[in-house]
Amino acid sequence: MMGCGAQTDRGRGRAPRFPAEMPSVSWLLLFLLLDVGFAQVDDDFIGLGELPETFPSDPPEPLPVFLMEPEEAYIVKNKPVNLYCKATPATQIYFKCNSEWVHQKEHTVEERVDENSGLVVREASIEITRQQVEELFGPEDFWCQCVAWSSAGTTKSRKAHVRIAYLRKTFDQEPLGKEVLLEQEVLLQCRPPEGIPAAEVEWLKNEEVIDPADDRNFYITIDHNLIIKQARLSDTANYTCVAKNIVAKRRSTTATVIVYVNGGWSTWTEWSVCNSRCGRGYQKRTRSCTNPAPLNGGSICEGQGIQKLPCNPLCPVDGLWTEWSKWSTCGTECTHYRRRECSAPAPKNGGKDCEGMVLQSKNCTDGLCMQSSLYQKSTEANDESDFGNSLAPSTDDVALYVGIVIAVILCLVISVVVALFIYRKNHREFSSDIIDSSALNGGFQPVSIKTARKADLLTAPPDLTSAAAMYRGPVYALHDVADKIPMTNSPLLDPLPNLKIKVYNSSGLVTPQDDLGGELSSKLSPKLPHCLLDNSDSTMGRRTQTQTLLRTRDPSCTALGSFSSQGGQLIVPNSGVSLLIPAGAIPQGRVYEMYVTVQRKDNLRPSVEDGQTVLSPIVSCGPPGALLTRPVIITMHHCAVCDGQQDWLIQLKNQSQQNQWEDVVVVGEENFTTPCYIQMDEEACHILTETLGTYCLVGQSLSAATIKRLKLAIFGPVTCPAMEYHIRVYCLDDTQDALKEVLQMEKQMGGKLLDEPKTLNFKDSTHNLRLSIHDVPQPLWKSKLLAKYQELSFQQVWTGSQRNLHCCFTLERFSVSTVDLSCKICVRQVEGEGQIFQLDTTLSEDSQSIDTSLLDPASNITTLVGPNAFRIPLSIRQKLCGSLDAPQTRGNDWRMLAHKLNLDRYLNYFATKSSPTGVILDLWEAQHFPDGNLSRLAQVLEEMGRHDSLVPAATDH
């Protein structure tokens, strides 16, 4: 009977069944025989009968042999797995899981005859769901085994275990940043998160995968630790441990390794001459700490760089003449003489000799002796030549001086000739090379190096030395009468450097590129309407504006994708910014290359008046001028506290093609002529518009009770080799993108989050924001702040004109051995609310690294295309629109749906649309992305009494 049953089921792709014409009594007898046969096969078949080894009608067959056995399997999320087995010869083949037989209906059985052996080959498969695995209780994992029968007996396959795959988020041990000496061995430890299957580990150096085969200086141990055998200067970098399995990919906090070099002295120079020509002085010699010079925080040389010796040179004494002697007697030459000596005192120690004549002569006959007189003149001349120190040069000296003068004149003439030749030559070349007329005006065109260096800034590893020195040095404040620091012109408020962050998108989805060269028309589909591809001035202006926006955008805050009439979504990861393109918004048969980006440059922010503040990030979407047949929805975060009271006057502003900000609509004052509708939620706003461009929200305070949300975040360095420790307190607008930008910047600077960010309600009371530090352990640390607190002015905080606004507290430890710091930081508005941060950190190791939840590449999904981008299936959406668009006498149409979903602030906007229900559902999709609760939507429909729409909404999805 078993053979007959197998034959009738041959080729049907399911478990064997018995002929339908068999009487019911025969069916019962057959199942009893099967139950008895299954029970006594071996110990695993307790309670079942034993099958006969052979049947009289069957030819002798060998025992079944498994051609395929079930293999280990993992359930990823909620996706079931299939187990397969194949045996020959086999009259029956079934699975049993956890010692229990799997029901025949759950098997899929296929049968064929092997052409070579002529034996029957049976293949069976079953599906295992997550629920089945989770329902198993016991020490052993869920397992299944395949059992095959033939007339010769039974054969069992190996056990295949089915486990639920997972990967926890937290690493058991994360790598810690280190500062190591040059050529020292470095050990970075990493214990990946617990997971099934076990996670594979790889290491990244500045976001590049480390391959020990390419660089023998790296070695990865069997327990996933990274060893740098001999630290080189090029090994100064950020290291990240990455764990991944079939479920997810996790990144550890980044460990910064700084390879430093201790300074060494050069050799001493020669002794200098004495600095005093006369009397007491000193002479010195020097050496420099350049052999080698300290690098990356290495210790400076110990000892003195200058040595001095006393010296006392003798003072020079200038010579002086003695008095003239008496005149001698008149001689035969009618002349008498007198003399003097240079000995009163005599010159010594380099002093000057006496100037003048030693011997003087004159006629002693008063002119009566003419011959003697002539002789006297000759004698006097000879006396001046022989004995006097006359200044008249000799003949040889005159010749020497003349030669020197002639040589100098010749050199000058030659130099002038050469200079004139070079000048004329350069002048000819310059004149022949002029192309731009601006060179003729005597000036040079300004050159910007920012664009040229953009790629280098994005790809080069961070300069850890400059980052380490960014906040070095004490911060001093001046006392004033109120014992506070005016922060208006304080260097503490200088904006941080405009760091460029390179984001790596490992999701494999659409991510923006750095250069979108070419015209905008090349980025759009050839099927675009002619109005988008014409050569009019307005279109060219839009092209230029679009290309400028795309080329200057930050890749970490931009999403780009191609969309057709099926619609989709663009999401800027972790920024609270998205663009929803409903199905049917793009005309049928056309494809648009669309983008959404967050503009972070200060020159793109709108200027605000007194009492106004920017409440949202500046968001650009495009292409501008694209033809849309229904409104798209731009979602962005805001920082206004709207609790139902009329404290705010919120305006939506749009940037024109001339880069001028224009008012679009005031929230709550929409009418039939306004092109947009704004839905304000507690933390986000949703802009429904058919015009793509650049938008932001600007708020005008209407009372002193108006509240703007701030996000407070405190950072400190990951490692601190110096004696000073700098704590940075950021006061940001409470939007996701503002916090994301600071996290990216601090991560590249080597900072870590010291406490969880907190929210502060800041009122329009004109009172400043006061920051103070408390409970500093006095025996170990001291604060270098001279005043009791610091203040940020009300205008700085309220207007939001200065992005990444922050203050810095500098603490100094008394000993290098002090590595623990515990203190409190209080941030509060004067006569308003405040927050207190409790800081407990360790300087010697990265005990609490920066929170990278907003930087996780696994969340960098930027593009969702087609029906999968929406929670509500297309068929259900069409049925809801067809059912609710038509007005109902009971009022349970789209108007009640808007009321139930709290979207009824301005119903006339929906009424002007061809399908009000479709626009309401689009807005619901944007509000509840990515995890919209369809059960709640079904409950709303049930409350409306629309059971005709409730059934498909609850079952089809």
Coordinates of C-alpha atoms in Angstrom, one line a residue, residues 568-574 576-580 633 635 637 681 684 686 736 859 861-872 921-933:
G568 CA 9.4 57.4 -3.8
Q569 CA 11.3 59.1 -1.0
L570 CA 14.7 60.9 -0.6
I571 CA 16.1 60.8 3.0
V572 CA 19.0 62.7 4.3
P573 CA 20.2 60.3 6.9
N574 CA 20.0 61.3 10.6
G576 CA 15.2 64.8 10.1
V577 CA 15.0 65.9 6.4
S578 CA 13.3 64.0 3.7
L579 CA 11.4 64.6 0.4
L580 CA 8.3 62.4 -0.3
I633 CA 6.1 66.8 0.9
T635 CA 9.9 67.2 5.9
H637 CA 12.9 69.5 11.9
D681 CA 4.0 68.7 14.4
A684 CA 8.9 68.5 12.6
H686 CA 5.8 69.0 6.6
Q736 CA 18.7 66.6 14.3
S859 CA 21.4 54.0 8.6
I861 CA 19.6 54.8 3.3
T862 CA 19.0 57.8 1.1
T863 CA 16.7 56.6 -1.7
L864 CA 13.5 54.5 -1.7
V865 CA 11.9 54.1 -5.1
G866 CA 8.5 52.8 -6.1
P867 CA 5.7 51.2 -4.0
N868 CA 8.2 49.9 -1.4
A869 CA 8.7 53.5 -0.3
F870 CA 5.2 53.7 1.1
R871 CA 3.5 51.9 4.0
I872 CA 0.1 51.9 2.4
L921 CA -2.6 59.8 3.0
D922 CA 0.6 61.3 1.5
L923 CA 0.8 63.6 4.5
W924 CA 0.2 60.6 6.9
E925 CA 3.0 58.7 5.1
A926 CA 5.4 61.6 5.7
Q927 CA 4.4 62.1 9.3
H928 CA 4.9 58.4 10.2
F929 CA 7.9 57.5 8.1
P930 CA 9.4 54.9 8.4
D931 CA 7.2 52.9 10.8
G932 CA 3.7 54.0 10.1
N933 CA 1.1 52.0 12.1

